[in-house]
């Protein structure tokens, strides 16, 4: 079983990439929110790299929605990259897909120049 | 052949004891839900569930446990979470329960409940003898025909 890890990397121009590994669930969601809340406050763009995330439940979805709201509040942008169909099942089934900005990979998420959260 | 390779025997539902449930009692703590997901995966594989079905089953038991472990409007009154898996005719029944205060009810208006309801073939909750229960049924799709 792979433990949950969060690795944050500077992508320049006030942008950061927060990469996750393992399982995002009710036990790990608070840790992610603690990381994202500060990063969103300090950066214009925060991209969540989910390419190595293997599980996400509605606790994870709640964190994504908090992150989107926080980014809107501070005039920044938050986006999700490289999330697998299996992993985003909770987002899809909750009907929140259209509310979570998603990109096929980190490069596309960083390159997106659309307004905050839209 | 490498020595650590064990031949895999295809699951034979007819050989699974049907009447004896698998019961897992864990501390009522969020960090133990991973154990319950693992158990669900194993039992789903035994029943011949597809990879997608096992994935949905794992998410479903996780969400069911979350309804008790992240209480909205009630409090658990004990330290233990009981999970009971019962196999029957190509379906897996899962009941998670915990001691909770009188009148406890899951948050049926939240994301957890709506995701859970979309994942399973049956979903009910109940409160009796001081315990709140959430019960779900996940069916193996090839058994529906």
PDB file of C-alpha atoms in Angstrom, chain A residues 4-105:
ATOM      1  CA  UNK A   4      -0.236   9.551   0.837  1.00  0.00           C
ATOM      2  CA  UNK A   5       2.376  12.176  -0.030  1.00  0.00           C
ATOM      3  CA  UNK A   6       2.269  15.804  -1.116  1.00  0.00           C
ATOM      4  CA  UNK A   7       5.191  17.317  -3.039  1.00  0.00           C
ATOM      5  CA  UNK A   8       5.115  20.968  -4.006  1.00  0.00           C
ATOM      6  CA  UNK A   9       7.346  22.385  -6.757  1.00  0.00           C
ATOM      7  CA  UNK A  10       7.845  25.962  -7.935  1.00  0.00           C
ATOM      8  CA  UNK A  11       6.926  26.363 -11.632  1.00  0.00           C
ATOM      9  CA  UNK A  12       8.045  30.004 -11.859  1.00  0.00           C
ATOM     10  CA  UNK A  13       6.011  33.156 -12.423  1.00  0.00           C
ATOM     11  CA  UNK A  14       4.201  32.742  -9.114  1.00  0.00           C
ATOM     12  CA  UNK A  15       2.900  29.279 -10.039  1.00  0.00           C
ATOM     13  CA  UNK A  16       3.260  26.025  -8.096  1.00  0.00           C
ATOM     14  CA  UNK A  17       2.523  22.393  -8.832  1.00  0.00           C
ATOM     15  CA  UNK A  18       1.286  20.282  -5.927  1.00  0.00           C
ATOM     16  CA  UNK A  19       1.788  16.589  -6.748  1.00  0.00           C
ATOM     17  CA  UNK A  20      -0.067  13.846  -4.896  1.00  0.00           C
ATOM     18  CA  UNK A  21       0.674  10.152  -4.551  1.00  0.00           C
ATOM     19  CA  UNK A  22      -1.385   7.445  -2.889  1.00  0.00           C
ATOM     20  CA  UNK A  23      -4.949   7.727  -1.648  1.00  0.00           C
ATOM     21  CA  UNK A  24      -6.846  10.927  -0.903  1.00  0.00           C
ATOM     22  CA  UNK A  25      -9.552  10.031   1.602  1.00  0.00           C
ATOM     23  CA  UNK A  26     -11.151  11.226   4.821  1.00  0.00           C
ATOM     24  CA  UNK A  27      -7.889  10.522   6.691  1.00  0.00           C
ATOM     25  CA  UNK A  28      -5.686  12.583   4.365  1.00  0.00           C
ATOM     26  CA  UNK A  29      -8.005  15.338   3.079  1.00  0.00           C
ATOM     27  CA  UNK A  30      -7.267  17.729   5.965  1.00  0.00           C
ATOM     28  CA  UNK A  31      -3.515  17.471   5.308  1.00  0.00           C
ATOM     29  CA  UNK A  32      -4.056  18.392   1.669  1.00  0.00           C
ATOM     30  CA  UNK A  33      -6.272  21.339   2.549  1.00  0.00           C
ATOM     31  CA  UNK A  34      -3.654  22.651   4.998  1.00  0.00           C
ATOM     32  CA  UNK A  35      -1.095  22.596   2.163  1.00  0.00           C
ATOM     33  CA  UNK A  36      -3.387  24.053  -0.522  1.00  0.00           C
ATOM     34  CA  UNK A  37      -4.820  26.848   1.590  1.00  0.00           C
ATOM     35  CA  UNK A  38      -1.401  28.415   2.155  1.00  0.00           C
ATOM     36  CA  UNK A  39      -0.169  27.819  -1.392  1.00  0.00           C
ATOM     37  CA  UNK A  40      -3.259  29.401  -2.947  1.00  0.00           C
ATOM     38  CA  UNK A  41      -2.888  32.438  -0.693  1.00  0.00           C
ATOM     39  CA  UNK A  42       0.742  32.903  -1.796  1.00  0.00           C
ATOM     40  CA  UNK A  43       0.589  32.065  -5.520  1.00  0.00           C
ATOM     41  CA  UNK A  44      -1.328  33.165  -8.595  1.00  0.00           C
ATOM     42  CA  UNK A  45      -1.673  29.637  -9.981  1.00  0.00           C
ATOM     43  CA  UNK A  46      -1.824  26.329  -8.126  1.00  0.00           C
ATOM     44  CA  UNK A  47      -2.017  23.111 -10.161  1.00  0.00           C
ATOM     45  CA  UNK A  48      -2.822  19.817  -8.460  1.00  0.00           C
ATOM     46  CA  UNK A  49      -0.975  16.977 -10.223  1.00  0.00           C
ATOM     47  CA  UNK A  50      -3.088  13.836  -9.741  1.00  0.00           C
ATOM     48  CA  UNK A  51      -1.148  11.580 -12.134  1.00  0.00           C
ATOM     49  CA  UNK A  52       0.013   9.361  -9.239  1.00  0.00           C
ATOM     50  CA  UNK A  53      -3.133   9.589  -7.155  1.00  0.00           C
ATOM     51  CA  UNK A  54      -4.798   6.171  -6.867  1.00  0.00           C
ATOM     52  CA  UNK A  55      -8.000   6.951  -4.952  1.00  0.00           C
ATOM     53  CA  UNK A  56     -10.220   9.897  -4.096  1.00  0.00           C
ATOM     54  CA  UNK A  57     -13.506  10.043  -2.191  1.00  0.00           C
ATOM     55  CA  UNK A  58     -15.972  12.845  -1.439  1.00  0.00           C
ATOM     56  CA  UNK A  59     -13.638  14.178   1.286  1.00  0.00           C
ATOM     57  CA  UNK A  60     -11.133  14.850  -1.481  1.00  0.00           C
ATOM     58  CA  UNK A  61     -13.819  16.452  -3.608  1.00  0.00           C
ATOM     59  CA  UNK A  62     -14.677  18.796  -0.720  1.00  0.00           C
ATOM     60  CA  UNK A  63     -11.031  19.922  -0.586  1.00  0.00           C
ATOM     61  CA  UNK A  64     -11.021  20.617  -4.333  1.00  0.00           C
ATOM     62  CA  UNK A  65     -14.156  22.751  -3.997  1.00  0.00           C
ATOM     63  CA  UNK A  66     -12.644  24.642  -1.025  1.00  0.00           C
ATOM     64  CA  UNK A  67      -9.505  25.242  -3.093  1.00  0.00           C
ATOM     65  CA  UNK A  68     -11.516  26.564  -6.049  1.00  0.00           C
ATOM     66  CA  UNK A  69     -13.444  28.935  -3.778  1.00  0.00           C
ATOM     67  CA  UNK A  70     -10.268  30.111  -2.060  1.00  0.00           C
ATOM     68  CA  UNK A  71      -8.604  30.805  -5.427  1.00  0.00           C
ATOM     69  CA  UNK A  72     -11.621  32.823  -6.531  1.00  0.00           C
ATOM     70  CA  UNK A  73     -11.509  34.809  -3.289  1.00  0.00           C
ATOM     71  CA  UNK A  74      -7.839  35.775  -3.673  1.00  0.00           C
ATOM     72  CA  UNK A  75      -8.019  36.301  -7.445  1.00  0.00           C
ATOM     73  CA  UNK A  76      -5.847  33.307  -8.259  1.00  0.00           C
ATOM     74  CA  UNK A  77      -6.419  30.107 -10.194  1.00  0.00           C
ATOM     75  CA  UNK A  78      -6.640  26.489  -9.053  1.00  0.00           C
ATOM     76  CA  UNK A  79      -6.792  23.565 -11.477  1.00  0.00           C
ATOM     77  CA  UNK A  80      -6.570  19.790 -11.425  1.00  0.00           C
ATOM     78  CA  UNK A  81      -4.277  17.953 -13.860  1.00  0.00           C
ATOM     79  CA  UNK A  82      -3.924  14.350 -15.045  1.00  0.00           C
ATOM     80  CA  UNK A  83      -6.690  12.847 -12.946  1.00  0.00           C
ATOM     81  CA  UNK A  84      -7.648   9.304 -13.973  1.00  0.00           C
ATOM     82  CA  UNK A  85     -11.245   8.376 -14.818  1.00  0.00           C
ATOM     83  CA  UNK A  86     -11.249   5.899 -11.950  1.00  0.00           C
ATOM     84  CA  UNK A  87      -9.910   8.397  -9.432  1.00  0.00           C
ATOM     85  CA  UNK A  88     -12.353  11.138 -10.394  1.00  0.00           C
ATOM     86  CA  UNK A  89     -15.396   8.897  -9.988  1.00  0.00           C
ATOM     87  CA  UNK A  90     -16.450  10.813  -6.849  1.00  0.00           C
ATOM     88  CA  UNK A  91     -16.340  14.106  -8.795  1.00  0.00           C
ATOM     89  CA  UNK A  92     -18.326  12.647 -11.684  1.00  0.00           C
ATOM     90  CA  UNK A  93     -20.978  10.936  -9.568  1.00  0.00           C
ATOM     91  CA  UNK A  94     -21.513  14.015  -7.403  1.00  0.00           C
ATOM     92  CA  UNK A  95     -22.349  16.025 -10.516  1.00  0.00           C
ATOM     93  CA  UNK A  96     -19.535  18.503  -9.791  1.00  0.00           C
ATOM     94  CA  UNK A  97     -17.412  17.811 -12.889  1.00  0.00           C
ATOM     95  CA  UNK A  98     -18.210  21.156 -14.491  1.00  0.00           C
ATOM     96  CA  UNK A  99     -17.190  23.001 -11.332  1.00  0.00           C
ATOM     97  CA  UNK A 100     -13.685  21.521 -11.149  1.00  0.00           C
ATOM     98  CA  UNK A 101     -11.224  22.898 -13.768  1.00  0.00           C
ATOM     99  CA  UNK A 102      -9.481  19.829 -15.210  1.00  0.00           C
ATOM    100  CA  UNK A 103      -6.615  19.440 -17.679  1.00  0.00           C
ATOM    101  CA  UNK A 104      -5.047  16.368 -19.289  1.00  0.00           C
ATOM    102  CA  UNK A 105      -1.591  17.160 -17.898  1.00  0.00           C
TER     103      UNK A 105
END
